[in-house]
GROMACS .gro file of C-alpha atoms in nm:
model
  261
    1MET     CA    1   1.661   1.572   0.861
    2ASP     CA    2   1.769   1.263   0.669
    3ALA     CA    3   1.528   1.053   0.461
    4SER     CA    4   1.463   0.797   0.737
    5THR     CA    5   1.373   1.068   0.988
    6ILE     CA    6   1.139   1.237   0.740
    7ARG     CA    7   0.962   0.910   0.659
    8PHE     CA    8   0.925   0.815   1.027
    9THR     CA    9   0.796   1.160   1.122
   10VAL     CA   10   0.536   1.154   0.844
   11PHE     CA   11   0.442   0.794   0.932
   12ILE     CA   12   0.372   0.878   1.296
   13SER     CA   13   0.193   1.203   1.208
   14VAL     CA   14  -0.039   1.046   0.949
   15LEU     CA   15  -0.097   0.743   1.172
   16LEU     CA   16  -0.214   0.963   1.460
   17ILE     CA   17  -0.426   1.194   1.243
   18CYS     CA   18  -0.604   0.903   1.073
   19ALA     CA   19  -0.644   0.709   1.399
   20ILE     CA   20  -0.806   1.006   1.573
   21THR     CA   21  -1.031   1.080   1.274
   22GLU     CA   22  -1.150   0.722   1.233
   23HIS     CA   23  -1.219   0.705   1.607
   24TYR     CA   24  -1.461   0.998   1.586
   25ARG     CA   25  -1.590   0.938   1.231
   26PRO     CA   26  -1.578   0.562   1.165
   27GLN     CA   27  -1.727   0.429   0.843
   28ARG     CA   28  -1.783   0.073   0.973
   29PRO     CA   29  -1.791  -0.089   1.318
   30LEU     CA   30  -1.483  -0.304   1.384
   31SER     CA   31  -1.535  -0.679   1.420
   32GLN     CA   32  -1.220  -0.735   1.628
   33PRO     CA   33  -1.055  -0.553   1.919
   34LYS     CA   34  -0.848  -0.262   1.788
   35ALA     CA   35  -0.562  -0.319   2.035
   36PHE     CA   36  -0.521  -0.678   1.915
   37ARG     CA   37  -0.511  -0.575   1.549
   38TRP     CA   38  -0.282  -0.279   1.605
   39LEU     CA   39  -0.033  -0.488   1.804
   40ASN     CA   40  -0.008  -0.748   1.530
   41ASN     CA   41  -0.030  -0.521   1.224
   42LEU     CA   42   0.233  -0.281   1.356
   43GLY     CA   43   0.436  -0.580   1.476
   44LEU     CA   44   0.444  -0.702   1.116
   45THR     CA   45   0.554  -0.354   1.005
   46SER     CA   46   0.845  -0.373   1.250
   47VAL     CA   47   0.942  -0.719   1.121
   48ASN     CA   48   0.945  -0.579   0.766
   49ALA     CA   49   1.176  -0.294   0.865
   50LEU     CA   50   1.412  -0.542   1.032
   51VAL     CA   51   1.411  -0.773   0.727
   52LEU     CA   52   1.500  -0.486   0.494
   53TYR     CA   53   1.773  -0.364   0.729
   54CYS     CA   54   1.931  -0.710   0.758
   55THR     CA   55   1.897  -0.839   0.402
   56MET     CA   56   1.910  -0.548   0.157
   57PRO     CA   57   2.255  -0.435   0.037
   58LEU     CA   58   2.097  -0.101  -0.055
   59LEU     CA   59   1.759   0.070  -0.046
   60ALA     CA   60   1.589   0.290  -0.305
   61ILE     CA   61   1.743   0.607  -0.164
   62GLU     CA   62   2.097   0.463  -0.188
   63ALA     CA   63   2.025   0.355  -0.546
   64ALA     CA   64   1.909   0.709  -0.624
   65LEU     CA   65   2.228   0.856  -0.476
   66TRP     CA   66   2.433   0.623  -0.699
   67VAL     CA   67   2.223   0.725  -1.001
   68GLN     CA   68   2.279   1.092  -0.921
   69GLN     CA   69   2.652   1.046  -0.874
   70HIS     CA   70   2.695   0.861  -1.205
   71GLN     CA   71   2.428   1.054  -1.401
   72PHE     CA   72   2.276   0.720  -1.496
   73GLY     CA   73   1.927   0.644  -1.626
   74LEU     CA   74   1.668   0.769  -1.871
   75THR     CA   75   1.605   1.114  -1.725
   76TYR     CA   76   1.976   1.198  -1.724
   77TRP     CA   77   2.023   1.065  -2.078
   78LEU     CA   78   1.731   1.277  -2.199
   79GLY     CA   79   1.869   1.582  -2.022
   80LEU     CA   80   1.537   1.667  -1.856
   81PRO     CA   81   1.531   1.976  -1.632
   82MET     CA   82   1.518   1.890  -1.260
   83PRO     CA   83   1.159   2.014  -1.196
   84VAL     CA   84   1.027   1.822  -1.499
   85SER     CA   85   1.222   1.511  -1.405
   86LEU     CA   86   1.096   1.532  -1.046
   87VAL     CA   87   0.727   1.547  -1.141
   88LEU     CA   88   0.748   1.285  -1.416
   89THR     CA   89   0.941   1.031  -1.210
   90VAL     CA   90   0.712   1.059  -0.907
   91ILE     CA   91   0.412   1.002  -1.137
   92ALA     CA   92   0.595   0.716  -1.313
   93LEU     CA   93   0.667   0.546  -0.979
   94ASP     CA   94   0.302   0.572  -0.879
   95CYS     CA   95   0.196   0.417  -1.211
   96ALA     CA   96   0.454   0.140  -1.161
   97ILE     CA   97   0.316   0.063  -0.814
   98TYR     CA   98  -0.031   0.035  -0.969
   99TRP     CA   99   0.095  -0.228  -1.216
  100GLN     CA  100   0.298  -0.403  -0.949
  101HIS     CA  101  -0.020  -0.429  -0.744
  102ARG     CA  102  -0.208  -0.580  -1.039
  103LEU     CA  103   0.075  -0.829  -1.092
  104PHE     CA  104   0.053  -0.942  -0.729
  105HIS     CA  105  -0.315  -1.016  -0.789
  106SER     CA  106  -0.280  -1.190  -1.124
  107TRP     CA  107   0.021  -1.416  -1.064
  108SER     CA  108  -0.064  -1.699  -0.822
  109ILE     CA  109   0.273  -1.719  -0.645
  110LEU     CA  110   0.265  -1.345  -0.576
  111TRP     CA  111  -0.101  -1.351  -0.471
  112HIS     CA  112  -0.011  -1.599  -0.195
  113LEU     CA  113   0.219  -1.333  -0.053
  114HIS     CA  114  -0.020  -1.043  -0.107
  115LYS     CA  115  -0.319  -1.217   0.049
  116VAL     CA  116  -0.166  -1.146   0.391
  117HIS     CA  117  -0.262  -0.785   0.328
  118HIS     CA  118  -0.613  -0.885   0.225
  119ALA     CA  119  -0.666  -1.126   0.515
  120ASP     CA  120  -0.728  -0.832   0.751
  121GLN     CA  121  -1.099  -0.861   0.840
  122ASP     CA  122  -1.125  -0.494   0.935
  123LEU     CA  123  -0.972  -0.197   0.763
  124ASP     CA  124  -0.811   0.085   0.953
  125VAL     CA  125  -0.500   0.298   0.931
  126THR     CA  126  -0.271   0.008   1.031
  127SER     CA  127  -0.393  -0.204   0.737
  128GLY     CA  128  -0.196   0.023   0.505
  129ALA     CA  129   0.131  -0.110   0.647
  130ARG     CA  130   0.030  -0.477   0.672
  131PHE     CA  131   0.232  -0.671   0.413
  132HIS     CA  132   0.429  -0.995   0.422
  133PRO     CA  133   0.808  -0.943   0.456
  134ILE     CA  134   0.879  -1.126   0.129
  135GLU     CA  135   0.639  -0.896  -0.057
  136ILE     CA  136   0.809  -0.591   0.096
  137TRP     CA  137   1.148  -0.733  -0.003
  138LEU     CA  138   1.041  -0.797  -0.364
  139SER     CA  139   0.877  -0.454  -0.384
  140MET     CA  140   1.200  -0.288  -0.277
  141TRP     CA  141   1.395  -0.464  -0.553
  142ILE     CA  142   1.134  -0.355  -0.808
  143LYS     CA  143   1.164   0.003  -0.684
  144ILE     CA  144   1.545  -0.007  -0.699
  145THR     CA  145   1.531  -0.138  -1.057
  146LEU     CA  146   1.300   0.148  -1.156
  147VAL     CA  147   1.517   0.407  -0.982
  148ILE     CA  148   1.825   0.293  -1.173
  149ALA     CA  149   1.653   0.245  -1.509
  150LEU     CA  150   1.469   0.577  -1.504
  151GLY     CA  151   1.745   0.778  -1.337
  152ILE     CA  152   1.529   0.887  -1.046
  153SER     CA  153   1.675   1.149  -0.813
  154PRO     CA  154   1.704   1.108  -0.433
  155LEU     CA  155   1.453   1.391  -0.383
  156ALA     CA  156   1.198   1.217  -0.607
  157VAL     CA  157   1.245   0.891  -0.414
  158ILE     CA  158   1.192   1.068  -0.080
  159ILE     CA  159   0.881   1.250  -0.207
  160PHE     CA  160   0.736   0.931  -0.352
  161GLU     CA  161   0.802   0.715  -0.047
  162VAL     CA  162   0.649   0.977   0.183
  163LEU     CA  163   0.344   1.009  -0.045
  164LEU     CA  164   0.303   0.634  -0.082
  165ASN     CA  165   0.329   0.575   0.291
  166ALA     CA  166   0.090   0.856   0.380
  167THR     CA  167  -0.172   0.782   0.115
  168ALA     CA  168  -0.167   0.408   0.189
  169MET     CA  169  -0.251   0.474   0.554
  170PHE     CA  170  -0.514   0.732   0.457
  171ASN     CA  171  -0.697   0.518   0.202
  172HIS     CA  172  -0.701   0.215   0.433
  173SER     CA  173  -0.843   0.422   0.718
  174ASN     CA  174  -1.189   0.352   0.855
  175ILE     CA  175  -1.292   0.713   0.796
  176ASN     CA  176  -1.640   0.821   0.697
  177LEU     CA  177  -1.579   1.097   0.446
  178PRO     CA  178  -1.891   1.292   0.345
  179ALA     CA  179  -1.989   1.239  -0.019
  180TYR     CA  180  -1.926   1.605  -0.099
  181ILE     CA  181  -1.560   1.549   0.000
  182ASP     CA  182  -1.513   1.194  -0.126
  183LYS     CA  183  -1.657   1.253  -0.474
  184PRO     CA  184  -1.426   1.537  -0.586
  185LEU     CA  185  -1.125   1.404  -0.392
  186ARG     CA  186  -1.133   1.062  -0.558
  187LYS     CA  187  -1.103   1.226  -0.899
  188LEU     CA  188  -0.737   1.274  -0.805
  189LEU     CA  189  -0.656   1.063  -0.498
  190VAL     CA  190  -0.760   0.719  -0.377
  191THR     CA  191  -1.006   0.769  -0.091
  192PRO     CA  192  -1.097   0.523   0.187
  193ASP     CA  193  -1.434   0.440   0.028
  194MET     CA  194  -1.271   0.385  -0.310
  195HIS     CA  195  -1.002   0.154  -0.175
  196ARG     CA  196  -1.234  -0.036   0.058
  197VAL     CA  197  -1.396  -0.193  -0.250
  198HIS     CA  198  -1.058  -0.353  -0.322
  199HIS     CA  199  -1.073  -0.542   0.011
  200SER     CA  200  -1.408  -0.707  -0.060
  201THR     CA  201  -1.432  -1.086  -0.035
  202GLN     CA  202  -1.591  -1.081  -0.383
  203ARG     CA  203  -1.300  -1.149  -0.617
  204SER     CA  204  -1.435  -0.925  -0.894
  205GLU     CA  205  -1.419  -0.634  -0.648
  206THR     CA  206  -1.086  -0.746  -0.503
  207ASP     CA  207  -0.942  -0.724  -0.854
  208SER     CA  208  -1.030  -0.356  -0.888
  209ASN     CA  209  -0.916  -0.018  -0.753
  210PHE     CA  210  -0.546  -0.107  -0.743
  211GLY     CA  211  -0.419   0.250  -0.704
  212PHE     CA  212  -0.247   0.367  -0.388
  213CYS     CA  213  -0.200   0.740  -0.442
  214LEU     CA  214  -0.337   0.872  -0.772
  215SER     CA  215  -0.681   0.739  -0.865
  216ILE     CA  216  -0.642   0.803  -1.238
  217TRP     CA  217  -0.472   0.471  -1.315
  218ASP     CA  218  -0.782   0.265  -1.236
  219ARG     CA  219  -0.989   0.477  -1.471
  220ILE     CA  220  -0.728   0.478  -1.747
  221PHE     CA  221  -0.668   0.103  -1.728
  222ASN     CA  222  -1.032   0.002  -1.674
  223SER     CA  223  -1.007  -0.138  -1.320
  224TYR     CA  224  -1.227   0.116  -1.142
  225ILE     CA  225  -1.536   0.022  -0.941
  226SER     CA  226  -1.713   0.311  -0.773
  227GLN     CA  227  -1.893   0.131  -0.489
  228PRO     CA  228  -1.918  -0.225  -0.350
  229ALA     CA  229  -2.224  -0.417  -0.466
  230LEU     CA  230  -2.345  -0.473  -0.107
  231GLY     CA  231  -2.263  -0.119   0.010
  232HIS     CA  232  -1.994  -0.020   0.255
  233GLN     CA  233  -2.188  -0.131   0.563
  234LYS     CA  234  -2.288  -0.477   0.440
  235MET     CA  235  -1.985  -0.575   0.232
  236HIS     CA  236  -1.754  -0.845   0.367
  237ILE     CA  237  -1.383  -0.770   0.405
  238GLY     CA  238  -1.096  -1.016   0.406
  239ILE     CA  239  -1.007  -1.362   0.275
  240SER     CA  240  -1.271  -1.633   0.314
  241ARG     CA  241  -1.024  -1.906   0.410
  242PHE     CA  242  -0.872  -1.696   0.690
  243ARG     CA  243  -1.183  -1.601   0.892
  244ASP     CA  244  -1.061  -1.732   1.229
  245PRO     CA  245  -0.979  -1.429   1.449
  246GLN     CA  246  -0.650  -1.595   1.544
  247GLU     CA  247  -0.538  -1.555   1.181
  248GLN     CA  248  -0.473  -1.190   1.269
  249ARG     CA  249  -0.184  -1.291   1.496
  250LEU     CA  250   0.165  -1.204   1.377
  251ASP     CA  251   0.284  -1.566   1.363
  252LYS     CA  252  -0.023  -1.665   1.160
  253MET     CA  253   0.024  -1.378   0.914
  254LEU     CA  254   0.384  -1.481   0.852
  255THR     CA  255   0.278  -1.836   0.758
  256GLN     CA  256  -0.039  -1.757   0.558
  257PRO     CA  257   0.135  -1.759   0.215
  258PHE     CA  258   0.250  -2.115   0.275
  259ARG     CA  259  -0.078  -2.276   0.376
  260ASN     CA  260  -0.436  -2.286   0.255
  261LYS     CA  261  -0.602  -2.308   0.593
   0.00000   0.00000   0.00000
């Protein structure tokens, strides 16, 4: 299978597993009809795929193939063995995504793009793929730059993209994990309860728990909050200025970065 087929297969598999699990073990009741949210969130995901296909001269995997062909980038210059290079570059990409996420929160012009993700008033598996097309476009260029600079192999790119996609859907899922599972799991991975704090309407909580896959970055860089102040059942999710249910429509999401109401 090629990289696109692998990513799509994992996407569908994780989507179905998380959707079934959150149906039977939901953490919070949904405030809006699931069909309405799924139609629009997954519609935005489809728009993003189309934008990348039509506007990007290359994707991260093509950049990695060029890097491999020309033996370009830090890992090749250092002469690192393939297994070592593979592990280190996947970890480095995850750390980079953590800092990219923090940048999109701290820089106003980028926050206007990223708030589309935060404007979702419920969290479920589809929230993990809900991003504005311009943010997805910028993120791809950042990833390509890292791939070339670090000399990241095609295999590392595939592994990272599959992990990022799968963990993003998992940690946005509305799954009620028992404490005896959540507590040890979040020592390594970002869990749904850990990431839900990040979607609080309280800005101090929104600016925390930036990790997508590995949870260690938030602890290392002092951005970790264990639980929301109001608890998972009483906390408010979303963006205060976009509380109208119609703001969850695809056309509204596409215009949210360019308006304040």
